[in-house]
C-alpha cells in the first residue's frame, strides 16, 4: 500500500515534498501522494485508450466548504476498476466502488465528495484493479476544526450527602453571526453522561436557552459524571453539519478528600500537617487507631497537625469522612430506609451484611403486611434500638451500614525512603514538547526504535503513530480487510462499499456491545530485533452471551521491508491472528503483553482479567508465512484455515510453524498473566500476575518450567483495590540482578532480588484517588527506574496530579547489600508538566500520563499522554543525563 500525503489547504513545511503524483513506489509499497488544495496538479501523462501499458494513478484530496473533501483520481490502466478505502477512521466508511475514467471531465479526471462531521486527519486508499494486477495509492488531508464552545458555568464537585441539580451554560464562537434555523446558523449539541451519541436537540449558541439542566437524582454514586458540548453549523455549500471538537464538563460526585500527598514516607517524631477539603455535609471526622488523641474525632477547617509523638516507626492509616448532622448519612455510613409505619421492629444480629440482605422486619401496628428492612449497603450493620424487638414510630431511623471510609491516607514512618516531592521538572529537563496525536483513540503505550523515533500505540484505535526525531507525526494504518463475502471488488455498482472485518468485541457495559473493527485492549508496544511489535487484545469484557468473536492480533512492523503496491495495506506490517481454541472460534484470548526470546515471540493470553478462565503463555517463531493481513473472520472456516494454529502434541513452533500454548499453573484463584519481560542472560520470561498473587517466570530453555513467587500482600481488601485483582500488579522491568513490578492500584513498586529470592517494596506518593501507578521504564545508563502516575479521572481539572518520577536503583541496591548506614533509597516526583500546551482537538483536558519510554542513545523521555492525546517529549539537561 502507498504512503500518505497531506492536504491542508495551505502549503506546509517538513520533510515531505509536495508530490502530487505517484511516480515511484515508496518503501512500504503503497505510494502516498502529497497534495494541496491550492496547488496545481502535475500528473503523469495519461496512457492512451487501447494501450497495453499502464501508468501509476494520480490521487489527491482537497478541502472546500470547510468540511467537504473532494477526492480526485486519474487512472491510466485501461479497463481497470476503482475502489476507494477509508484508511484509518475506526468506522471505515469507504467511498467504495467508483468509475475509473470520466471522459466528460478534463483529462478524464474522476472525483467524489466526502463530507466530514469533525476536523482532524482523514486518509483514503485508491485501489486500481486490473485484469492481471492491481495498484494502490493513498492520500490524506487535514481538516481544520471549528472553534469550541466556552463553558460559562457548570462542572466541579457535587456533594453526595446533599446532591443538588446542576446547570451547564455556554457561549459558542460566532454565536451572533446567524440565528438557529438559518442556512449557516450555529447551535450547540450535548452528550450526557454514560451515553454513546449526541442528543438530537439543537441548543442556542448563547443567551436565553443556552443551558442544559441536570437533575439532582442523576448523582447517585461516588463517581465522575462527564458531559460533552460541541458547537455545530452547516457550512455554506456543504451537505452536512460541521462540529467542533467536544469540550468536556465534569462533575465529581463524592465526599471530602485529602489534598496532601498519600503514601507519604516521613521521619519519626516530627509533627505532620495533613490537608483536606471541607465541602461535603456538615462535619468532618478523622479516624485512626494510632495517630489521633481519640480513634474518631471531629475536625474544623481544612488542615490538621498530627503530633510528632504519635508518628512512631511503622505504617499508619488515617481516614476522612463527611457527615450530615445529627444522624447521617455519612461518607462511610448508609442509613436504612426509615420505618414506614409505627409498629414492632424485630432485628437480626449486628454484623456484616451485603447490600439488599434482610436485616430486620417491621410489623405495623395497623396490622398491615410485614415490611422487610434491608441492608442499605455492604458493610457492618448497626441498629439504633436496643434488644431484638423494639417499638418504633413512623419515620424512625432503624439501622445503618458502615462502609469503606470516604478517603484514606497511608503514612509510612521511618521507612528507608527519601522522596523529593514536586521537584520542578525544568530543573532536569528543557521545557516539554507536546505533539498532538493525529489519529483517533486513546494514547496507551510508547516505545523508541534504534533511530530515536518514538512509536505510539492507542487503544480504541486501529492505527499506529511514529514521531520522528525531528518531531513529525506520521500515521500508519493497521491492516483491516473488507468483508466481501466472496464478491470481487471489480465491477461493483458505483458507490457500493464492503464492510470492514470485525474481529473484536466492543463492550460498553449495559449500554451496548457488538462486533468491532477496533480494539479496546491495545496494551503493549515494544522493539524486538529491530522490529516494532504491538498487541491488539480485543475487548476486556466479552459480550454477555459469549457469542461474538473477540480475537487477538499480534502485529509486527518491519521498517526494512519493501512492499508491493498491489496490496491495499502497508506491507511493512505483518498481522499474526492468535488462534481460537474454542468450538465456536470466538477466541477471547485477550492478549496483554508481548516480548521476544530465543527466536520466539512470547504472548500473554490473559483469557480475561476478570474471568475465571485459565490463562496461557504462548509463543511462536515469527515467519511471514504465518501472517495474514487480509484474514476476514466473517468468512466460514477462516480461523480453522488460517496459518496460525496451536501446536498439536509432539509438534513445535520451530519445526511445524505452530503456536505453543502453555497453561499457567492452576491455583485457587486463577492466575492472570499480564505483561512480559525477557531475561536473555537467564533464559527466562518474567510475567506479572494481574490477580495480585504472584511474580512468575518461565524457563524458555525448558529446564525448570514455571516458577511462581508469592507476593507478601495481595491488597485484596485494601482501600482502592480493584475487585479480584487487589493491588493489580501490571508493568514490570528486568535488570541483571532484580525484577521490578509496579502495582497499579496500590501504587507500590516491588523489587525481587534474583540472588536472595526476597521481595522489598516501596510506596509511591501520589495526589488524588484517581492517580494510579501506570507504567515503568528503565534508564540502564543512569540506573533509574522511571514511572508514570496516570490521573485516570476524565473530569477536567487537577492538571498537576498526573506526573512522572523515578527511583534511584543504585541506592536501593546499596541499602539491601549493606544496612541503613549507607543511606535511604532515593526517588523524585516531578511537578510542572501540566504547563505543556494542550492541542486544539482536545481542548480543556488534562494530561493522563500512561506509557513511558527512554531513548538509550539520548536520554530523551517519551510519554503516551491520554485525554489530551499527545506525545510528550522531554530532553534532559546536561549533567542530568548522561
Tab-separated table of N, CA, C and O in Angstrom, residues 726-780:
chain	number	residue	atom	x	y	z
A	726	UNK	N	-7.012	-7.015	43.398
A	726	UNK	CA	-6.273	-6.470	44.529
A	726	UNK	C	-5.468	-5.245	44.156
A	726	UNK	O	-5.976	-4.276	43.606
A	727	UNK	N	-4.167	-5.292	44.469
A	727	UNK	CA	-3.286	-4.174	44.148
A	727	UNK	C	-2.999	-4.028	42.674
A	727	UNK	O	-2.434	-3.034	42.241
A	728	UNK	N	-3.336	-5.040	41.886
A	728	UNK	CA	-3.245	-5.035	40.427
A	728	UNK	C	-1.800	-4.861	39.936
A	728	UNK	O	-1.449	-3.868	39.311
A	729	UNK	N	-0.929	-5.861	40.176
A	729	UNK	CA	0.412	-5.817	39.578
A	729	UNK	C	0.289	-5.768	38.058
A	729	UNK	O	-0.409	-6.599	37.467
A	730	UNK	N	0.967	-4.845	37.410
A	730	UNK	CA	0.746	-4.635	35.984
A	730	UNK	C	2.053	-4.639	35.216
A	730	UNK	O	2.424	-5.635	34.629
A	731	UNK	N	2.790	-3.543	35.253
A	731	UNK	CA	4.001	-3.461	34.440
A	731	UNK	C	5.187	-4.020	35.215
A	731	UNK	O	5.164	-4.132	36.457
A	732	UNK	N	6.254	-4.359	34.477
A	732	UNK	CA	7.472	-4.852	35.118
A	732	UNK	C	8.676	-4.520	34.258
A	732	UNK	O	8.561	-4.291	33.056
A	733	UNK	N	9.847	-4.493	34.908
A	733	UNK	CA	11.125	-4.290	34.241
A	733	UNK	C	12.139	-5.238	34.862
A	733	UNK	O	12.068	-5.551	36.059
A	734	UNK	N	13.111	-5.694	34.042
A	734	UNK	CA	14.079	-6.694	34.484
A	734	UNK	C	15.489	-6.142	34.299
A	734	UNK	O	15.831	-5.624	33.227
A	735	UNK	N	16.305	-6.255	35.356
A	735	UNK	CA	17.722	-5.918	35.283
A	735	UNK	C	18.529	-7.186	35.517
A	735	UNK	O	17.979	-8.275	35.696
A	736	UNK	N	19.848	-7.053	35.535
A	736	UNK	CA	20.695	-8.229	35.726
A	736	UNK	C	20.537	-8.840	37.113
A	736	UNK	O	20.755	-10.042	37.292
A	737	UNK	N	20.114	-8.027	38.108
A	737	UNK	CA	20.067	-8.545	39.464
A	737	UNK	C	18.678	-8.554	40.084
A	737	UNK	O	18.487	-9.067	41.185
A	738	UNK	N	17.672	-7.961	39.389
A	738	UNK	CA	16.370	-7.834	40.040
A	738	UNK	C	15.257	-7.726	39.002
A	738	UNK	O	15.493	-7.482	37.816
A	739	UNK	N	14.039	-7.925	39.511
A	739	UNK	CA	12.831	-7.703	38.728
A	739	UNK	C	11.991	-6.685	39.493
A	739	UNK	O	11.764	-6.841	40.703
A	740	UNK	N	11.522	-5.648	38.793
A	740	UNK	CA	10.724	-4.593	39.412
A	740	UNK	C	9.301	-4.679	38.894
A	740	UNK	O	9.069	-4.807	37.688
A	741	UNK	N	8.350	-4.596	39.824
A	741	UNK	CA	6.936	-4.720	39.492
A	741	UNK	C	6.204	-3.486	40.008
A	741	UNK	O	6.398	-3.068	41.151
A	742	UNK	N	5.351	-2.915	39.155
A	742	UNK	CA	4.529	-1.784	39.564
A	742	UNK	C	3.105	-2.228	39.824
A	742	UNK	O	2.482	-2.871	38.975
A	743	UNK	N	2.572	-1.901	41.018
A	743	UNK	CA	1.184	-2.210	41.348
A	743	UNK	C	0.331	-0.986	41.029
A	743	UNK	O	0.454	0.061	41.678
A	744	UNK	N	-0.512	-1.135	40.050
A	744	UNK	CA	-1.307	-0.022	39.523
A	744	UNK	C	-2.195	0.588	40.596
A	744	UNK	O	-2.231	1.811	40.766
A	745	UNK	N	-2.961	-0.226	41.315
A	745	UNK	CA	-3.963	0.289	42.251
A	745	UNK	C	-3.366	0.724	43.581
A	745	UNK	O	-3.756	1.756	44.137
A	746	UNK	N	-2.420	-0.043	44.127
A	746	UNK	CA	-1.854	0.295	45.438
A	746	UNK	C	-0.699	1.283	45.334
A	746	UNK	O	-0.246	1.797	46.345
A	747	UNK	N	-0.201	1.549	44.139
A	747	UNK	CA	0.910	2.461	43.862
A	747	UNK	C	2.155	2.061	44.629
A	747	UNK	O	2.831	2.889	45.262
A	748	UNK	N	2.472	0.773	44.579
A	748	UNK	CA	3.707	0.266	45.172
A	748	UNK	C	4.632	-0.227	44.057
A	748	UNK	O	4.157	-0.689	43.018
A	749	UNK	N	5.937	-0.133	44.293
A	749	UNK	CA	6.925	-0.753	43.417
A	749	UNK	C	7.622	-1.839	44.220
A	749	UNK	O	8.142	-1.582	45.312
A	750	UNK	N	7.616	-3.047	43.687
A	750	UNK	CA	8.238	-4.187	44.351
A	750	UNK	C	9.534	-4.541	43.640
A	750	UNK	O	9.617	-4.477	42.401
A	751	UNK	N	10.530	-4.931	44.424
A	751	UNK	CA	11.800	-5.395	43.880
A	751	UNK	C	12.027	-6.840	44.296
A	751	UNK	O	12.064	-7.147	45.494
A	752	UNK	N	12.174	-7.705	43.299
A	752	UNK	CA	12.505	-9.106	43.589
A	752	UNK	C	13.982	-9.298	43.307
A	752	UNK	O	14.456	-9.089	42.191
A	753	UNK	N	14.716	-9.683	44.346
A	753	UNK	CA	16.155	-9.897	44.218
A	753	UNK	C	16.410	-11.296	43.684
A	753	UNK	O	16.004	-12.288	44.296
A	754	UNK	N	17.057	-11.391	42.539
A	754	UNK	CA	17.278	-12.696	41.923
A	754	UNK	C	18.168	-13.600	42.772
A	754	UNK	O	17.994	-14.827	42.770
A	755	UNK	N	19.119	-13.014	43.482
A	755	UNK	CA	20.050	-13.824	44.277
A	755	UNK	C	19.419	-14.342	45.563
A	755	UNK	O	19.477	-15.533	45.873
A	756	UNK	N	18.789	-13.443	46.319
A	756	UNK	CA	18.233	-13.848	47.614
A	756	UNK	C	16.844	-14.449	47.500
A	756	UNK	O	16.379	-15.138	48.405
A	757	UNK	N	16.150	-14.151	46.392
A	757	UNK	CA	14.784	-14.633	46.246
A	757	UNK	C	13.799	-13.905	47.136
A	757	UNK	O	12.704	-14.412	47.379
A	758	UNK	N	14.146	-12.696	47.592
A	758	UNK	CA	13.280	-11.959	48.505
A	758	UNK	C	12.745	-10.685	47.840
A	758	UNK	O	13.403	-10.103	46.971
A	759	UNK	N	11.571	-10.264	48.307
A	759	UNK	CA	10.961	-9.029	47.852
A	759	UNK	C	11.269	-7.895	48.816
A	759	UNK	O	11.322	-8.101	50.033
A	760	UNK	N	11.466	-6.711	48.282
A	760	UNK	CA	11.400	-5.475	49.062
A	760	UNK	C	10.436	-4.559	48.331
A	760	UNK	O	10.116	-4.757	47.158
A	761	UNK	N	9.962	-3.502	49.019
A	761	UNK	CA	8.829	-2.754	48.488
A	761	UNK	C	8.889	-1.313	48.941
A	761	UNK	O	9.294	-1.027	50.066
A	762	UNK	N	8.499	-0.413	48.034
A	762	UNK	CA	8.366	0.990	48.400
A	762	UNK	C	6.988	1.486	47.970
A	762	UNK	O	6.376	0.941	47.045
A	763	UNK	N	6.508	2.525	48.647
A	763	UNK	CA	5.241	3.160	48.310
A	763	UNK	C	5.535	4.437	47.533
A	763	UNK	O	6.415	5.210	47.904
A	764	UNK	N	4.770	4.669	46.472
A	764	UNK	CA	4.962	5.854	45.644
A	764	UNK	C	3.950	6.921	46.069
A	764	UNK	O	2.734	6.679	46.006
A	765	UNK	N	4.384	8.087	46.498
A	765	UNK	CA	3.435	9.153	46.862
A	765	UNK	C	2.628	9.611	45.648
A	765	UNK	O	3.118	9.608	44.516
A	766	UNK	N	1.399	10.028	45.906
A	766	UNK	CA	0.532	10.457	44.819
A	766	UNK	C	-0.503	11.437	45.357
A	766	UNK	O	-0.751	11.513	46.563
A	767	UNK	N	-1.119	12.171	44.453
A	767	UNK	CA	-2.165	13.135	44.789
A	767	UNK	C	-3.481	12.678	44.180
A	767	UNK	O	-3.587	12.541	42.961
A	768	UNK	N	-4.469	12.425	45.011
A	768	UNK	CA	-5.799	12.101	44.494
A	768	UNK	C	-6.028	10.624	44.257
A	768	UNK	O	-5.156	9.920	43.751
A	769	UNK	N	-7.238	10.150	44.603
A	769	UNK	CA	-7.564	8.733	44.468
A	769	UNK	C	-7.483	8.248	43.035
A	769	UNK	O	-7.239	7.069	42.791
A	770	UNK	N	-7.696	9.121	42.073
A	770	UNK	CA	-7.707	8.692	40.685
A	770	UNK	C	-6.310	8.562	40.098
A	770	UNK	O	-6.162	8.149	38.948
A	771	UNK	N	-5.275	8.910	40.842
A	771	UNK	CA	-3.899	8.753	40.371
A	771	UNK	C	-3.464	7.309	40.560
A	771	UNK	O	-3.561	6.764	41.667
A	772	UNK	N	-2.980	6.685	39.485
A	772	UNK	CA	-2.580	5.284	39.518
A	772	UNK	C	-1.158	5.136	38.974
A	772	UNK	O	-0.730	5.896	38.101
A	773	UNK	N	-0.452	4.128	39.476
A	773	UNK	CA	0.901	3.839	39.004
A	773	UNK	C	0.781	3.027	37.713
A	773	UNK	O	0.499	1.839	37.751
A	774	UNK	N	0.991	3.678	36.586
A	774	UNK	CA	0.653	3.048	35.316
A	774	UNK	C	1.785	2.217	34.711
A	774	UNK	O	1.630	1.028	34.456
A	775	UNK	N	2.926	2.841	34.430
A	775	UNK	CA	3.958	2.168	33.639
A	775	UNK	C	5.341	2.407	34.221
A	775	UNK	O	5.571	3.386	34.941
A	776	UNK	N	6.268	1.501	33.863
A	776	UNK	CA	7.659	1.568	34.288
A	776	UNK	C	8.563	1.590	33.057
A	776	UNK	O	8.211	1.044	32.007
A	777	UNK	N	9.744	2.197	33.208
A	777	UNK	CA	10.754	2.167	32.148
A	777	UNK	C	12.123	2.289	32.789
A	777	UNK	O	12.295	3.001	33.782
A	778	UNK	N	13.106	1.606	32.212
A	778	UNK	CA	14.462	1.585	32.761
A	778	UNK	C	15.380	2.510	31.981
A	778	UNK	O	15.404	2.484	30.740
A	779	UNK	N	16.119	3.309	32.711
A	779	UNK	CA	17.280	4.015	32.159
A	779	UNK	C	18.496	3.260	32.674
A	779	UNK	O	18.957	3.466	33.799
A	780	UNK	N	18.998	2.357	31.855
A	780	UNK	CA	20.082	1.468	32.311
A	780	UNK	C	21.391	2.221	32.494
A	780	UNK	O	22.212	1.846	33.347
